[in-house]
Coordinates of C-alpha atoms and ligand atoms in Angstrom, one line a residue:
Chain Q
X261 CA 45.1 144.3 -268.5
X262 CA 46.4 141.1 -266.9
X263 CA 45.8 138.0 -268.9
X264 CA 42.6 136.2 -267.8
X265 CA 43.2 133.0 -265.8
X266 CA 43.8 129.9 -267.8
X267 CA 40.6 128.0 -268.7
X268 CA 40.2 124.5 -267.1
X269 CA 42.0 122.0 -269.2
X270 CA 40.8 118.5 -270.1
X271 CA 42.4 116.1 -267.6
X272 CA 44.3 113.4 -269.5
X273 CA 43.8 109.7 -268.8
X274 CA 45.9 108.5 -265.9
X275 CA 49.1 106.7 -266.7
X276 CA 49.9 103.1 -265.7
X277 CA 52.0 104.3 -262.8
X278 CA 49.2 106.4 -261.4
X279 CA 46.7 103.6 -261.8
X280 CA 49.0 101.3 -260.0
X281 CA 49.4 103.8 -257.2
X282 CA 45.6 104.3 -256.9
X283 CA 45.1 100.5 -256.7
X284 CA 47.7 100.3 -254.0
X285 CA 46.0 103.1 -252.0
X286 CA 42.6 101.4 -252.4
X287 CA 43.9 98.0 -251.1
X288 CA 45.6 99.7 -248.2
X289 CA 42.5 101.8 -247.4
X290 CA 40.4 98.6 -247.4
X291 CA 42.9 96.8 -245.2
X292 CA 43.1 99.5 -242.6
X293 CA 39.3 99.6 -242.3
X294 CA 39.1 95.9 -241.9
X295 CA 41.8 96.0 -239.2
X296 CA 40.0 98.8 -237.3
X297 CA 36.6 97.0 -237.4
X298 CA 38.2 93.7 -236.3
X299 CA 40.1 95.2 -233.4
X300 CA 37.1 97.1 -232.2
X301 CA 35.0 94.0 -232.1
X302 CA 37.6 91.9 -230.3
X303 CA 38.1 94.7 -227.7
X304 CA 34.3 95.1 -227.1
X305 CA 33.8 91.3 -226.8
X306 CA 36.7 91.1 -224.3
X307 CA 35.3 93.8 -222.1
X308 CA 31.8 92.5 -222.3
X309 CA 32.8 88.9 -221.4
X310 CA 34.9 90.2 -218.6
X311 CA 32.1 92.3 -217.1
X312 CA 29.4 89.6 -217.4
X313 CA 31.6 86.9 -215.9
X314 CA 32.6 89.0 -212.9
X315 CA 31.2 87.7 -209.6
X316 CA 29.1 90.8 -208.7
X317 CA 27.7 91.3 -212.2
X318 CA 24.2 90.2 -211.4
X319 CA 23.9 92.6 -208.5
X320 CA 25.4 95.5 -210.5
X321 CA 23.1 94.8 -213.4
X322 CA 20.1 94.8 -211.2
X323 CA 20.9 98.1 -209.4
X324 CA 22.4 100.1 -212.2
X325 CA 21.1 98.7 -215.5
X326 CA 17.5 97.7 -214.8
X327 CA 15.4 98.3 -217.9
X328 CA 12.1 98.5 -216.0
X329 CA 13.3 101.2 -213.6
X330 CA 14.8 103.1 -216.5
X331 CA 11.5 103.1 -218.3
X332 CA 9.6 104.2 -215.2
X333 CA 12.1 107.0 -214.4
X334 CA 12.3 108.2 -218.0
X335 CA 9.4 110.7 -218.1
X336 CA 10.5 112.6 -215.0
X337 CA 14.2 112.5 -215.9
X338 CA 13.5 113.8 -219.4
X339 CA 11.4 116.5 -217.9
X340 CA 14.3 117.5 -215.7
X341 CA 16.6 117.4 -218.7
X342 CA 14.3 120.0 -220.4
X343 CA 15.1 122.3 -217.6
X344 CA 18.8 121.7 -218.1
X345 CA 18.5 122.5 -221.7
X346 CA 16.7 125.8 -220.9
X347 CA 19.3 126.8 -218.4
X348 CA 22.0 125.8 -220.8
X349 CA 20.5 127.9 -223.5
X350 CA 20.3 131.1 -221.5
X351 CA 23.7 130.5 -219.8
X352 CA 25.4 130.0 -223.2
X353 CA 24.0 133.3 -224.4
X354 CA 25.0 135.0 -221.2
X355 CA 28.4 133.6 -221.3
X356 CA 28.9 134.6 -225.0
X357 CA 27.9 138.2 -224.2
X358 CA 29.7 138.6 -220.9
X359 CA 32.7 136.6 -222.0
X360 CA 33.2 138.7 -225.1
X361 CA 32.8 142.0 -223.2
X362 CA 35.4 140.9 -220.7
X363 CA 37.8 139.8 -223.4
X364 CA 37.4 143.1 -225.2
X365 CA 37.8 145.0 -222.0
X366 CA 41.1 143.3 -221.4
X367 CA 42.4 144.0 -224.8
X368 CA 41.5 147.7 -224.9
X369 CA 44.6 150.0 -225.1
X370 CA 45.1 153.5 -223.9
X371 CA 45.2 155.0 -220.4
X372 CA 41.5 155.9 -220.2
X373 CA 40.6 152.2 -220.2
X374 CA 43.0 151.3 -217.4
X375 CA 40.3 150.9 -214.7
X376 CA 38.1 148.8 -217.1
X377 CA 41.1 146.6 -218.0
X378 CA 42.0 146.3 -214.4
X379 CA 38.4 145.4 -213.3
X380 CA 38.1 142.8 -216.0
X381 CA 41.4 141.2 -214.9
X382 CA 40.3 141.0 -211.3
X383 CA 37.0 139.5 -212.3
X384 CA 38.5 136.8 -214.4
X385 CA 41.1 135.9 -211.8
X386 CA 38.5 135.8 -209.1
X387 CA 35.9 133.7 -210.9
X388 CA 38.4 131.2 -212.3
X389 CA 39.6 130.7 -208.8
X390 CA 36.4 130.0 -207.0
X391 CA 34.9 126.5 -207.4
X392 CA 31.6 126.6 -209.3
X393 CA 29.8 124.9 -206.4
X394 CA 30.7 127.7 -204.1
X395 CA 29.5 130.3 -206.6
X396 CA 26.3 128.4 -206.9
X397 CA 25.8 128.5 -203.1
X398 CA 26.8 132.1 -202.8
X399 CA 24.5 133.3 -205.6
X400 CA 21.7 130.8 -205.0
X401 CA 21.4 131.3 -201.3
X402 CA 23.2 134.6 -200.7
X403 CA 21.5 136.9 -203.2
X404 CA 18.0 135.8 -202.4
X405 CA 18.9 136.5 -198.8
X406 CA 19.2 140.2 -199.6
X407 CA 15.4 140.2 -200.1
X408 CA 15.8 142.6 -203.1
X409 CA 14.4 140.4 -205.9
X410 CA 11.1 138.9 -204.7
X411 CA 10.7 135.2 -205.4
X412 CA 13.0 134.0 -208.1
X413 CA 13.2 130.3 -209.1
X414 CA 16.3 128.4 -208.2
X415 CA 17.2 127.7 -211.8
X416 CA 17.5 131.5 -212.5
X417 CA 20.1 131.8 -209.7
X418 CA 21.8 128.7 -211.1
X419 CA 22.0 130.2 -214.6
X420 CA 23.5 133.4 -213.2
X421 CA 26.1 131.4 -211.3
X422 CA 27.0 129.5 -214.4
X423 CA 27.3 132.7 -216.4
X424 CA 29.5 134.3 -213.8
X425 CA 32.0 131.4 -213.7
X426 CA 32.1 130.4 -217.3
X427 CA 32.4 133.8 -218.8
X428 CA 35.6 134.2 -216.8
X429 CA 37.0 131.1 -218.6
X430 CA 35.6 132.0 -222.0
X431 CA 36.9 135.5 -221.8
X432 CA 40.4 134.2 -221.3
X433 CA 40.1 131.9 -224.3
X434 CA 38.7 134.7 -226.5
X435 CA 41.4 137.1 -225.3
X436 CA 44.1 134.7 -226.4
X437 CA 42.4 134.4 -229.8
X438 CA 42.1 138.2 -230.2
X439 CA 45.8 138.6 -229.4
X440 CA 46.7 136.0 -231.9
X441 CA 45.2 138.0 -234.8
X442 CA 48.1 139.8 -236.5
X443 CA 48.1 143.5 -236.0
X444 CA 48.4 144.0 -239.8
X445 CA 44.8 142.8 -240.0
X446 CA 43.6 145.7 -237.8
X447 CA 45.8 148.1 -239.8
X448 CA 44.3 146.9 -243.1
X449 CA 40.8 147.3 -241.7
X450 CA 41.4 150.7 -240.2
X451 CA 42.9 151.8 -243.5
X452 CA 39.7 151.0 -245.3
X453 CA 38.0 153.5 -243.0
X454 CA 36.4 151.0 -240.6
X455 CA 36.4 152.3 -237.0
X456 CA 37.6 150.5 -233.9
X457 CA 34.3 148.7 -233.1
X458 CA 33.7 147.6 -236.7
X459 CA 37.2 146.4 -237.0
X460 CA 36.8 144.4 -233.9
X461 CA 33.4 142.9 -234.9
X462 CA 34.1 142.2 -238.6
X463 CA 37.8 141.5 -238.8
X464 CA 39.3 140.6 -235.4
X465 CA 36.6 138.7 -233.6
X466 CA 35.7 136.3 -236.4
X467 CA 39.3 135.3 -236.8
X468 CA 39.8 135.1 -233.1
X469 CA 36.8 132.9 -232.6
X470 CA 37.9 130.6 -235.4
X471 CA 41.3 130.1 -233.8
X472 CA 39.9 129.1 -230.4
X473 CA 36.8 127.2 -231.5
X474 CA 38.1 123.9 -230.1
X475 CA 38.9 125.5 -226.7
X476 CA 35.5 127.3 -226.7
X477 CA 33.7 124.0 -227.5
X478 CA 35.6 122.4 -224.7
X479 CA 34.2 125.0 -222.3
X480 CA 30.8 124.6 -223.7
X481 CA 30.7 120.8 -223.2
X482 CA 32.1 121.3 -219.8
X483 CA 29.3 123.8 -219.0
X484 CA 26.8 121.4 -220.4
X485 CA 27.7 118.9 -217.7
X486 CA 28.0 121.5 -214.9
X487 CA 24.4 122.6 -215.6
X488 CA 23.5 119.5 -213.6
X489 CA 25.0 121.2 -210.5
X490 CA 22.0 123.5 -210.3
X491 CA 20.3 120.6 -208.6
X492 CA 22.1 121.6 -205.4
X493 CA 19.9 124.7 -205.3
X494 CA 16.8 122.6 -205.4
X495 CA 15.9 123.1 -209.0
X496 CA 14.4 119.9 -210.3
X497 CA 16.6 119.2 -213.2
X498 CA 17.6 115.8 -214.7
X499 CA 20.0 115.0 -211.9
X500 CA 17.5 116.0 -209.2
X501 CA 14.8 114.1 -210.9
X502 CA 17.0 111.0 -211.1
X503 CA 17.8 111.4 -207.4
X504 CA 14.2 111.5 -206.5
X505 CA 13.6 108.3 -208.6
X506 CA 16.5 106.6 -207.0
X507 CA 15.2 107.4 -203.5
X508 CA 11.8 106.0 -204.5
X509 CA 13.0 102.8 -206.2
X510 CA 16.2 102.0 -204.2
X511 CA 17.8 101.5 -207.6
X512 CA 20.6 103.5 -209.2
X513 CA 19.5 103.0 -212.8
X514 CA 18.0 106.6 -213.0
X515 CA 21.5 108.0 -212.5
X516 CA 22.8 106.0 -215.4
X517 CA 19.8 107.1 -217.4
X518 CA 20.6 110.7 -216.6
X519 CA 24.2 110.2 -217.6
X520 CA 23.3 108.7 -220.9
X521 CA 20.9 111.6 -221.6
X522 CA 23.7 114.1 -220.8
X523 CA 26.0 112.4 -223.3
X524 CA 23.2 112.4 -225.9
X525 CA 22.8 116.1 -225.2
X526 CA 26.4 117.0 -225.8
X527 CA 27.2 114.7 -228.7
X528 CA 25.5 116.6 -231.5
X529 CA 27.3 119.8 -230.4
X530 CA 30.7 118.1 -230.4
X531 CA 30.1 116.6 -233.9
X532 CA 28.7 119.9 -235.2
X533 CA 31.8 121.9 -234.2
X534 CA 34.2 119.3 -235.5
X535 CA 32.4 119.4 -238.8
X536 CA 32.3 123.2 -238.8
X537 CA 36.0 123.7 -238.0
X538 CA 37.0 121.1 -240.6
X539 CA 34.9 122.9 -243.2
X540 CA 36.2 126.3 -242.4
X541 CA 39.7 124.9 -242.6
X542 CA 39.1 123.3 -246.0
X543 CA 37.7 126.4 -247.4
X544 CA 40.1 129.0 -246.1
X545 CA 43.4 127.2 -246.0
X546 CA 45.6 125.9 -248.7
X547 CA 45.1 122.1 -249.0
X548 CA 47.8 119.6 -248.3
X549 CA 48.0 116.1 -247.1
X550 CA 50.3 116.7 -244.1
Chain G
X108 CA 38.4 172.2 -265.4
X109 CA 42.0 173.3 -265.6
X110 CA 41.8 175.1 -262.3
X111 CA 40.4 172.0 -260.7
X112 CA 43.3 170.0 -261.9
X113 CA 45.7 172.6 -260.6
X114 CA 44.4 172.2 -257.0
X115 CA 46.5 169.3 -255.6
X116 CA 44.6 166.2 -254.3
X117 CA 47.3 165.7 -251.7
X118 CA 49.5 168.4 -250.2
X119 CA 52.2 167.5 -247.7
X120 CA 53.5 170.7 -246.1
X121 CA 56.7 170.6 -243.9
X122 CA 56.0 167.3 -242.3
X123 CA 58.3 166.1 -239.5
X124 CA 58.2 162.8 -237.7
X125 CA 60.3 161.5 -234.9
X126 CA 60.5 158.0 -233.4
X127 CA 61.8 158.7 -230.0
X128 CA 65.1 160.5 -230.5
X129 CA 65.4 159.6 -234.2
X130 CA 64.2 162.0 -236.8
X131 CA 62.6 159.9 -239.6
X132 CA 60.9 162.7 -241.6
X133 CA 62.6 166.1 -241.6
X134 CA 60.5 168.6 -243.4
X135 CA 58.8 166.9 -246.3
X136 CA 56.9 169.0 -248.9
X137 CA 55.1 167.1 -251.7
X138 CA 52.1 168.0 -253.8
X139 CA 50.3 165.4 -255.8
X140 CA 48.0 166.7 -258.5
X141 CA 44.9 164.9 -259.7
X142 CA 45.7 162.0 -262.1
X143 CA 49.4 162.3 -261.1
X144 CA 51.5 159.3 -260.2
X145 CA 54.3 160.2 -257.8
X146 CA 56.9 157.6 -256.9
X147 CA 59.1 157.7 -253.8
X148 CA 62.5 156.0 -254.0
X149 CA 65.2 155.9 -251.5
X150 CA 67.3 153.5 -249.4
X151 CA 65.8 151.2 -246.8
X152 CA 65.0 153.3 -243.7
X153 CA 64.8 156.6 -245.6
X154 CA 61.2 157.1 -244.4
X155 CA 59.1 156.1 -247.4
X156 CA 56.7 153.9 -245.4
X157 CA 56.5 156.3 -242.5
X158 CA 55.5 159.1 -244.9
X159 CA 52.7 156.9 -246.3
X160 CA 51.6 156.0 -242.8
X161 CA 51.3 159.6 -241.7
X162 CA 49.2 160.4 -244.8
X163 CA 46.8 157.5 -243.9
X164 CA 46.8 158.7 -240.2
X165 CA 48.3 155.5 -239.0
X166 CA 51.1 157.6 -237.5
X167 CA 50.6 161.1 -236.1
X168 CA 53.0 163.8 -237.5
X169 CA 55.2 165.8 -235.1
X170 CA 55.0 168.9 -237.2
X171 CA 53.7 170.2 -240.5
X172 CA 50.4 169.6 -242.1
X173 CA 48.8 167.3 -244.7
X174 CA 45.9 168.3 -246.8
X175 CA 43.6 165.9 -248.6
X176 CA 41.7 168.1 -251.0
X177 CA 40.6 171.0 -248.8
X178 CA 40.8 169.1 -245.5
X179 CA 43.7 169.5 -243.1
X180 CA 43.8 165.9 -242.1
X181 CA 46.5 166.4 -239.4
X182 CA 43.9 168.5 -237.5
X183 CA 43.1 166.4 -234.4
X184 CA 39.4 167.4 -234.8
X185 CA 38.9 165.5 -238.1
X186 CA 37.3 162.1 -238.1
X187 CA 40.2 159.9 -238.9
X188 CA 38.0 157.0 -240.1
X189 CA 36.3 159.3 -242.6
X190 CA 39.7 160.4 -243.9
X191 CA 41.0 156.9 -244.2
X192 CA 37.8 156.0 -246.1
X193 CA 38.8 158.6 -248.7
X194 CA 42.3 157.1 -249.2
X195 CA 43.1 153.7 -250.6
X196 CA 46.1 151.8 -249.3
X197 CA 47.8 148.7 -250.6
X198 CA 50.4 147.0 -248.4
X199 CA 53.5 145.0 -249.1
X200 CA 52.0 141.9 -247.6
X201 CA 48.5 142.3 -249.1
X202 CA 46.8 141.9 -245.7
X203 CA 43.7 140.5 -247.1
X204 CA 41.1 139.2 -244.6
X205 CA 41.6 135.4 -244.6
X206 CA 38.1 134.7 -243.2
X207 CA 36.3 136.4 -246.1
X208 CA 36.1 135.3 -249.7
X209 CA 37.6 137.6 -252.3
X210 CA 34.3 139.4 -253.1
X211 CA 33.6 140.1 -249.5
X212 CA 37.1 141.5 -249.1
X213 CA 36.6 143.8 -252.0
X214 CA 33.1 145.0 -251.0
X215 CA 33.7 145.3 -247.2
X216 CA 34.4 149.0 -247.1
X217 CA 31.6 149.9 -249.5
X218 CA 29.1 148.0 -247.4
X219 CA 30.3 148.8 -243.9
X220 CA 31.8 152.2 -244.2
X221 CA 29.7 153.8 -246.9
X222 CA 26.5 151.8 -246.3
X223 CA 26.1 150.6 -249.9
X224 CA 23.6 147.8 -250.3
X225 CA 25.1 144.4 -250.6
X226 CA 23.7 143.7 -254.1
X227 CA 25.0 147.0 -255.4
X228 CA 28.4 146.6 -253.8
X229 CA 28.7 143.1 -255.2
X230 CA 27.8 144.2 -258.6
X231 CA 30.5 146.8 -258.6
X232 CA 32.9 144.3 -256.9
X233 CA 32.3 141.8 -259.6
X234 CA 33.0 144.4 -262.3
X235 CA 36.3 145.2 -260.5
X236 CA 37.3 141.5 -260.3
X237 CA 36.4 141.2 -264.0
X238 CA 38.7 144.0 -264.7
X239 CA 41.7 142.5 -262.8
X240 CA 41.1 139.2 -264.5
X241 CA 39.9 137.3 -261.3
X242 CA 36.2 137.1 -261.9
X243 CA 36.2 133.3 -261.4
X244 CA 37.9 133.7 -258.0
X245 CA 35.1 135.8 -256.4
X246 CA 34.1 133.0 -253.9
X247 CA 37.6 131.7 -253.2
X248 CA 39.4 132.5 -250.0
X249 CA 42.6 134.6 -250.2
X250 CA 44.9 131.8 -249.0
X251 CA 44.0 129.8 -252.1
X252 CA 45.3 132.5 -254.5
X253 CA 48.9 133.1 -255.7
X254 CA 50.8 136.0 -254.3
X255 CA 50.2 138.0 -257.5
X256 CA 46.5 137.3 -257.4
X257 CA 46.3 138.3 -253.8
X258 CA 48.0 141.5 -254.4
X259 CA 45.6 142.3 -257.3
X260 CA 42.7 141.6 -255.0
X261 CA 44.2 143.9 -252.4
X262 CA 44.4 146.6 -255.1
X263 CA 40.8 146.0 -256.1
X264 CA 39.8 146.3 -252.4
X265 CA 41.7 149.6 -252.1
X266 CA 40.0 151.1 -255.2
X267 CA 36.5 149.7 -254.6
X268 CA 35.4 152.9 -252.9
X269 CA 36.9 155.3 -255.5
X270 CA 39.5 156.8 -253.1
X271 CA 40.8 160.3 -253.9
X272 CA 44.3 159.1 -253.7
X273 CA 45.9 155.6 -253.7
X274 CA 48.9 154.9 -251.5
X275 CA 51.0 151.9 -252.5
X276 CA 53.9 150.7 -250.3
X277 CA 56.3 148.4 -252.1
X278 CA 53.4 146.3 -253.4
X279 CA 55.7 144.0 -255.4
X280 CA 58.5 143.4 -253.0
X281 CA 57.0 140.2 -251.6
X282 CA 56.4 138.7 -255.1
X283 CA 58.3 136.4 -257.4
X284 CA 59.7 138.2 -260.5
X285 CA 57.1 136.5 -262.7
X286 CA 54.2 137.7 -260.5
X287 CA 55.6 141.3 -260.3
X288 CA 54.6 141.9 -263.9
X289 CA 50.9 141.1 -263.5
X290 CA 50.6 143.6 -260.5
X291 CA 52.5 146.3 -262.3
X292 CA 50.3 145.9 -265.4
X293 CA 47.4 146.5 -263.2
X294 CA 49.0 149.7 -261.7
X295 CA 49.6 151.0 -265.2
X296 CA 46.0 150.3 -266.1
X297 CA 44.9 152.3 -263.1
X298 CA 47.2 155.2 -264.2
X299 CA 45.6 155.1 -267.6
X300 CA 42.2 155.2 -265.9
X301 CA 43.2 158.4 -264.2
X302 CA 43.9 157.3 -260.6
X303 CA 46.0 159.6 -258.4
X304 CA 48.8 157.6 -256.8
X305 CA 51.7 158.0 -254.4
X306 CA 53.8 154.9 -254.1
X307 CA 57.0 153.7 -252.6
X308 CA 59.0 151.2 -254.7
X309 CA 62.3 149.5 -255.2
X310 CA 61.5 148.7 -258.8
X311 CA 63.3 151.4 -260.6
X312 CA 62.4 150.1 -264.1
X313 CA 58.8 150.3 -263.0
X314 CA 59.2 153.8 -261.5
X315 CA 60.6 154.9 -264.8
X316 CA 57.7 153.6 -266.7
X317 CA 54.8 154.6 -264.6
X318 CA 55.9 157.8 -262.7
X319 CA 55.0 161.3 -263.7
X320 CA 57.4 162.4 -261.0
X321 CA 60.1 160.6 -259.0
X322 CA 61.1 161.8 -255.5
X323 CA 64.4 160.6 -254.0
X324 CA 64.3 160.5 -250.2
X325 CA 67.3 160.2 -248.0
X326 CA 67.4 160.2 -244.2
X327 CA 63.9 161.7 -244.1
X328 CA 64.6 164.6 -246.6
X329 CA 63.8 165.1 -250.2
X330 CA 67.1 165.2 -252.0
X331 CA 65.8 165.6 -255.5
X332 CA 62.6 165.3 -257.4
X333 CA 61.8 165.5 -261.1
X334 CA 60.6 163.5 -264.1
X335 CA 61.9 159.9 -264.4
X336 CA 64.2 160.9 -267.2
X337 CA 65.7 163.7 -265.2
X338 CA 66.2 161.5 -262.0
X339 CA 67.4 158.4 -263.7
X340 CA 69.3 159.7 -266.7
X341 CA 70.6 163.0 -265.4
X342 CA 70.6 163.2 -261.6
X343 CA 71.8 166.5 -260.4
X344 CA 72.6 165.6 -256.8
X345 CA 75.7 163.5 -255.9
X346 CA 73.6 161.6 -253.4
X347 CA 71.1 160.6 -256.0
X348 CA 73.9 159.5 -258.3
X349 CA 75.4 157.4 -255.5
X350 CA 72.1 155.7 -254.7
X351 CA 71.4 154.9 -258.3
X352 CA 75.0 153.6 -258.9
X353 CA 74.6 151.3 -255.9
X354 CA 71.4 149.9 -257.4
X355 CA 73.3 149.1 -260.6
X356 CA 76.0 147.4 -258.7
X357 CA 75.1 146.6 -255.1
X358 CA 78.7 145.7 -254.3
X359 CA 80.2 149.0 -255.5
Ligands
ATP675 N1 57.2 152.2 -235.2 C1 58.4 152.6 -235.2 N2 59.2 152.8 -234.1 C2 60.5 153.2 -234.2 N3 61.1 153.4 -235.3 C3 60.5 153.2 -236.5 C4 59.1 152.8 -236.5 N4 58.7 152.6 -237.8 C5 59.8 153.0 -238.5 N5 60.9 153.3 -237.7 C6 62.2 153.8 -238.2 O1 62.0 154.8 -239.1 C7 62.9 154.8 -240.1 C8 62.2 154.8 -241.5 O2 61.4 153.7 -241.7 P1 60.5 153.4 -242.9 O3 59.8 152.1 -242.7 O4 59.7 154.6 -243.2 O5 61.6 153.2 -244.1 P2 61.4 152.9 -245.6 O6 61.9 154.0 -246.4 O7 60.0 152.5 -245.8 O8 62.3 151.6 -245.7 P3 62.1 150.3 -246.6 O9 62.5 150.7 -248.0 O10 63.1 149.3 -246.0 O11 60.7 149.9 -246.5 C9 63.7 153.5 -240.0 O12 65.0 153.9 -239.4 C10 62.9 152.7 -239.0 O13 63.8 152.0 -238.2
MG676 MG1 59.0 150.6 -246.3

């Protein structure tokens, strides 16, 4: 029987040297915070002063930053944004499913899967090559032209186009992650009696996703913006709503408003993933200060 | 009872294995009885790991048969995952799953292969961790543990589903000398508990202490097998003597 682990010992009072080091770190920490706050303020003031004193500032302010127009446009733009969120929601699910399937198809081994592997490779090459705008036009105006589907709202076609394009990108990111998981992990899992699918789902994919989370988040945030492109199909999303308001008020403020709302939409997601990756890293990896 | 013990848990019958044009196993016959600990020794490249991999169906054999209990596991019609579930394996580099904490590592096979409820599996997992002296590490992630602790967790993971036979492939060769002891203690405890084991090792002192039978492999063939005393103190074959002499003095 191996000896039980040592019990936690009482930590002795720090020595004078350690106390001195701590005091030094505290002073330095305080100083660097002060420096960063100071420099940020100076920088912001400089930009602000520069803007406000430029000759055309009054005009720009009137046509881009008009509070009254913003308040007026707010309800319809936010209503449009709700459509963006819905499209984003379904597109994200679609991309996760289709992207994973494509990535798995590309990593399958064995001759039986050659056609599948090949088809997945062609798909990803194709859809990473075509501009999203073109896919939107082809899907949004082409597929309804077949007269097979009855009347389908524009945003549905937009969602499908987003899924088609983004799953190609996401599958490549996931594939890189899957291939980065060491083969000995599969070996260990199979040795326990887990089959191919369970090994993939429980051992390989979780590790793969963790490795590529930053890249996946990048794609997600990018898609979050591109959701605005569904307006070209006539769906009344935030961009389209802003456009309508602009046409009515001869003022560009609604565009700025839509922009701010899009930023507000993506910000929590960015922070959330940063937090999540940091936490996973803290828990699963050996600590260290470098 | 005595008849049951006579029936081998594992029977390797004339196994051949080639990698391309290189023969790696050339007619291996081994029987491992219940509660028996059989240790494979031999120079690097003699085929120890390959033999263990064929038993765990990670490498197909090119000829011969392997029986686990009554089942011919080299029959292509058997369900390989089921067979692997009946065999425990511990690797040289532990291969714990870094994204799961220790308890999940240990209970994964029970839950996902044998469908044991999480609460039940965890209860058993905690008992195991208690036994290997790592109860307080249940919620830690593997990378936080020392090499010796990781290897003990890997052993716990391998025995969590009560495998019929345990395959150990040089489980101490990635460890510092101080950590070797704690892993070997655990193996001796498993032996005392009645586990059936087939292991490859370079630790001769350990082989001497834990083995019921030692098998010396050279170039994919069994040169000599017998009790530790017989192999280490009175080897019959010149090749065995040469191998052991080289271990005593690597520069000889
Ligand atoms: N996948 C493989 N493809 C080709 N040759 C292989 C493969 N795996 C092992 N070999 C060869 O088979 C022979 C036996 O290897 P094996 O790993 O079984 O030796 P070993 O006895 O375990 O050695 P060690 O003590 O160094 O672990 C070696 O010559 C090795 O090069
Ligand atoms: Mg080996």
